[in-house]
């Protein structure tokens, strides 16, 4: 099975959005450089999916190398229904990977992008099981936040990846949601300094059931 990595961009004080779900300056680093995260599409390649090229993002060379490797290793994304509704499920085209699992007590909206590999389940354990089956040996990327925190608390996360931006929100949507009690991670095992962002990766001591 592939590694399960909880991930998001976060402020210095641990928020992935403000109280109104706005990300403010958290994503500015995606546009403050000159290097595309993924290679530019070949105009002669008629089969290239321009919606997935990442060519709209221009970051520092260090960030591009780190993020490129991470994105290209993702097989499936796990997200909560709140984020799905906010971004309309990226209109059926996830930013990385081929599959998405949505944790929700409500089914997929009727008629919503039937061609997209989006799977709706009602608990976090099933979400990870389905995602790992879909991803195979590739990474399962869990969006941070309330549902991500539930998956982390259940001992189903192997690593925690944070793209830390030098901003302080004071309040908002916590990276780890409503998790109770302290948790001790190992690392960081990766530290990459980009322009306006610090990429870090931590290992979660094994607690798989």
Coordinates of C-alpha atoms in Angstrom, one line a residue:
X1 CA 0.0 0.0 0.0
X2 CA 1.1 3.5 -0.7
X3 CA 2.0 6.1 2.0
X4 CA -0.8 8.2 3.5
X5 CA 0.4 11.8 3.8
X6 CA -1.7 14.5 5.4
X7 CA -1.0 17.8 3.7
X8 CA -1.9 21.5 3.4
X9 CA -0.5 25.0 3.2
X10 CA -0.6 26.5 6.7
X11 CA 0.0 29.7 8.5
X12 CA 2.7 30.0 11.2
X13 CA 0.0 29.6 13.8
X14 CA -1.4 26.5 12.2
X15 CA -4.4 27.6 10.2
X16 CA -5.3 26.5 6.7
X17 CA -7.9 29.2 6.2
X18 CA -9.5 32.0 8.1
X19 CA -12.9 31.8 9.9
X20 CA -14.6 32.4 6.6
X21 CA -12.7 29.8 4.6
X22 CA -10.6 32.3 2.8
X23 CA -6.9 31.4 2.4
X24 CA -5.7 35.0 2.3
X25 CA -1.9 35.1 1.6
X26 CA -1.4 31.3 2.1
X27 CA -1.2 30.5 -1.6
X28 CA 0.7 33.6 -2.8
X29 CA 3.9 31.5 -3.1
X30 CA 2.3 29.6 -5.9
X31 CA 2.7 32.7 -8.1
X32 CA 5.8 34.5 -6.8
X33 CA 8.4 32.6 -8.9
X34 CA 9.4 31.8 -12.4
X35 CA 9.4 28.0 -12.5
X36 CA 6.3 26.1 -13.3
X37 CA 5.5 23.3 -10.9
X38 CA 5.0 20.9 -13.8
X39 CA 6.8 21.1 -17.2
X40 CA 5.2 23.3 -19.8
X41 CA 2.9 21.3 -22.2
X42 CA 4.2 20.5 -25.6
X43 CA 2.0 22.3 -28.1
X44 CA 2.5 19.5 -30.6
X45 CA 1.2 16.9 -28.1
X46 CA -2.5 16.8 -28.9
X47 CA -3.1 14.3 -26.0
X48 CA -1.8 16.6 -23.3
X49 CA -4.4 17.5 -20.6
X50 CA -3.9 21.2 -20.2
X51 CA -6.3 21.4 -17.2
X52 CA -3.8 19.3 -15.2
X53 CA -0.6 20.9 -16.4
X54 CA 0.0 23.1 -13.3
X55 CA 1.3 25.7 -15.8
X56 CA -0.6 28.5 -14.0
X57 CA 1.7 28.1 -11.0
X58 CA 5.1 29.9 -11.0
X59 CA 7.2 29.1 -7.9
X60 CA 10.9 29.2 -6.8
X61 CA 13.1 26.4 -8.3
X62 CA 13.4 24.8 -4.9
X63 CA 9.6 24.7 -4.4
X64 CA 9.1 23.4 -7.9
X65 CA 11.4 20.5 -7.4
X66 CA 9.8 19.5 -4.1
X67 CA 6.2 20.0 -5.1
X68 CA 6.6 18.4 -8.5
X69 CA 7.9 15.2 -7.0
X70 CA 5.1 15.1 -4.4
X71 CA 2.3 15.8 -6.9
X72 CA 3.5 13.3 -9.4
X73 CA 3.6 10.6 -6.7
X74 CA -0.1 11.1 -5.7
X75 CA -2.6 8.4 -6.8
X76 CA -5.6 9.5 -4.7
X77 CA -6.8 12.5 -2.7
X78 CA -9.0 12.2 0.4
X79 CA -11.1 15.3 1.2
X80 CA -14.0 16.3 3.4
X81 CA -17.4 17.3 2.1
X82 CA -17.0 20.9 3.2
X83 CA -13.9 21.4 1.0
X84 CA -15.6 19.5 -1.8
X85 CA -18.5 21.9 -1.7
X86 CA -16.2 24.9 -1.5
X87 CA -14.2 24.1 -4.6
X88 CA -17.0 22.1 -6.4
X89 CA -14.7 19.1 -6.3
X90 CA -12.3 21.0 -8.7
X91 CA -15.0 20.4 -11.3
X92 CA -14.0 16.7 -11.5
X93 CA -10.3 17.4 -12.2
X94 CA -8.2 16.9 -9.1
X95 CA -5.0 18.9 -9.0
X96 CA -3.0 15.7 -8.6
X97 CA -3.7 12.0 -8.9
X98 CA -6.5 10.3 -10.8
X99 CA -8.9 9.5 -8.0
X100 CA -10.7 11.4 -5.1
X101 CA -12.4 10.0 -2.0
X102 CA -14.9 12.3 -0.3
X103 CA -15.8 11.7 3.4
X104 CA -19.5 12.6 3.5
X105 CA -22.8 11.4 4.8
X106 CA -24.4 12.8 1.7
X107 CA -24.0 11.1 -1.7
X108 CA -22.4 12.6 -4.8
X109 CA -24.6 15.3 -6.3
X110 CA -26.9 13.9 -8.9
X111 CA -25.4 14.2 -12.4
X112 CA -22.1 15.7 -11.1
X113 CA -19.3 14.8 -13.5
X114 CA -20.1 11.1 -13.9
X115 CA -16.8 10.6 -15.8
X116 CA -14.7 11.6 -12.8
X117 CA -13.3 9.0 -10.4
X118 CA -14.8 10.4 -7.2
X119 CA -16.0 8.1 -4.5
X120 CA -18.2 9.1 -1.5
X121 CA -17.9 7.2 1.8
X122 CA -19.3 8.0 5.2
X123 CA -16.4 7.3 7.6
X124 CA -12.6 7.9 7.6
X125 CA -11.5 4.3 7.9
X126 CA -13.4 3.3 4.8
X127 CA -12.1 6.4 3.0
X128 CA -8.5 5.4 3.6
X129 CA -9.2 1.8 2.6
X130 CA -10.9 2.8 -0.6
X131 CA -8.2 5.4 -1.4
X132 CA -5.3 3.0 -0.9
X133 CA -7.0 0.5 -3.1
X134 CA -7.4 3.1 -5.8
X135 CA -3.9 4.5 -5.4
X136 CA -2.0 1.2 -5.3
X137 CA 1.6 1.9 -4.5
X138 CA 1.2 5.6 -5.0
X139 CA 0.6 8.2 -2.3
X140 CA -2.7 8.9 -0.7
X141 CA -2.9 12.6 0.0
X142 CA -5.2 13.6 2.8
X143 CA -6.3 17.2 2.9
X144 CA -5.7 18.8 6.3
X145 CA -8.6 20.2 8.4
X146 CA -11.4 18.6 10.3
X147 CA -11.7 15.3 8.3
X148 CA -7.9 15.1 8.0
X149 CA -7.6 15.5 11.8
X150 CA -10.0 12.7 12.2
X151 CA -7.9 10.5 10.0
X152 CA -4.8 11.5 11.8
X153 CA -6.4 10.8 15.2
X154 CA -7.5 7.4 14.0
X155 CA -3.8 6.4 13.4
X156 CA -4.2 6.2 9.6
X157 CA -1.7 8.8 8.6
X158 CA 2.0 7.9 7.9
X159 CA 3.4 11.4 7.3
X160 CA 2.5 15.0 7.8
X161 CA 3.5 17.5 5.1
X162 CA 3.2 21.3 5.8
X163 CA 3.9 24.1 3.5
X164 CA 4.4 26.9 6.1
X165 CA 3.8 30.5 5.0
X166 CA 5.1 33.4 7.2
X167 CA 1.6 34.7 8.1
X168 CA -0.3 34.7 11.4
X169 CA -4.1 34.4 11.3
X170 CA -4.9 34.4 15.0
X171 CA -8.0 32.2 14.3
X172 CA -9.5 30.1 11.6
X173 CA -9.6 26.5 10.3
X174 CA -6.9 24.5 12.2
X175 CA -4.6 22.3 10.3
X176 CA -5.4 19.3 12.6
X177 CA -9.1 20.2 13.0
X178 CA -10.5 19.4 16.4
X179 CA -8.0 16.9 17.5
X180 CA -7.7 16.3 21.3
X181 CA -4.5 15.9 23.2
X182 CA -0.8 16.1 22.2
X183 CA 0.8 14.0 19.5
X184 CA 4.6 13.7 19.0
X185 CA 5.9 13.4 15.5
X186 CA 9.4 12.5 14.2
X187 CA 11.6 14.8 12.2
X188 CA 11.3 16.9 10.2
X189 CA 12.7 14.4 7.7
X190 CA 12.5 17.0 4.9
X191 CA 13.0 20.7 5.0
X192 CA 13.0 22.8 1.8
X193 CA 13.2 26.5 1.8
X194 CA 11.2 28.1 -1.0
X195 CA 10.3 31.8 -1.7
X196 CA 7.7 32.8 0.9
X197 CA 7.2 29.2 2.0
X198 CA 8.9 26.5 4.0
X199 CA 8.2 22.9 3.0
X200 CA 8.4 20.4 5.9
X201 CA 7.7 16.7 6.2
X202 CA 7.3 14.7 9.5
X203 CA 6.9 11.0 10.2
X204 CA 4.0 9.8 12.4
X205 CA 5.1 7.0 14.8
X206 CA 3.2 3.9 13.7
X207 CA -0.1 3.3 15.3
X208 CA -2.0 1.6 12.6
X209 CA -4.8 -0.7 14.0

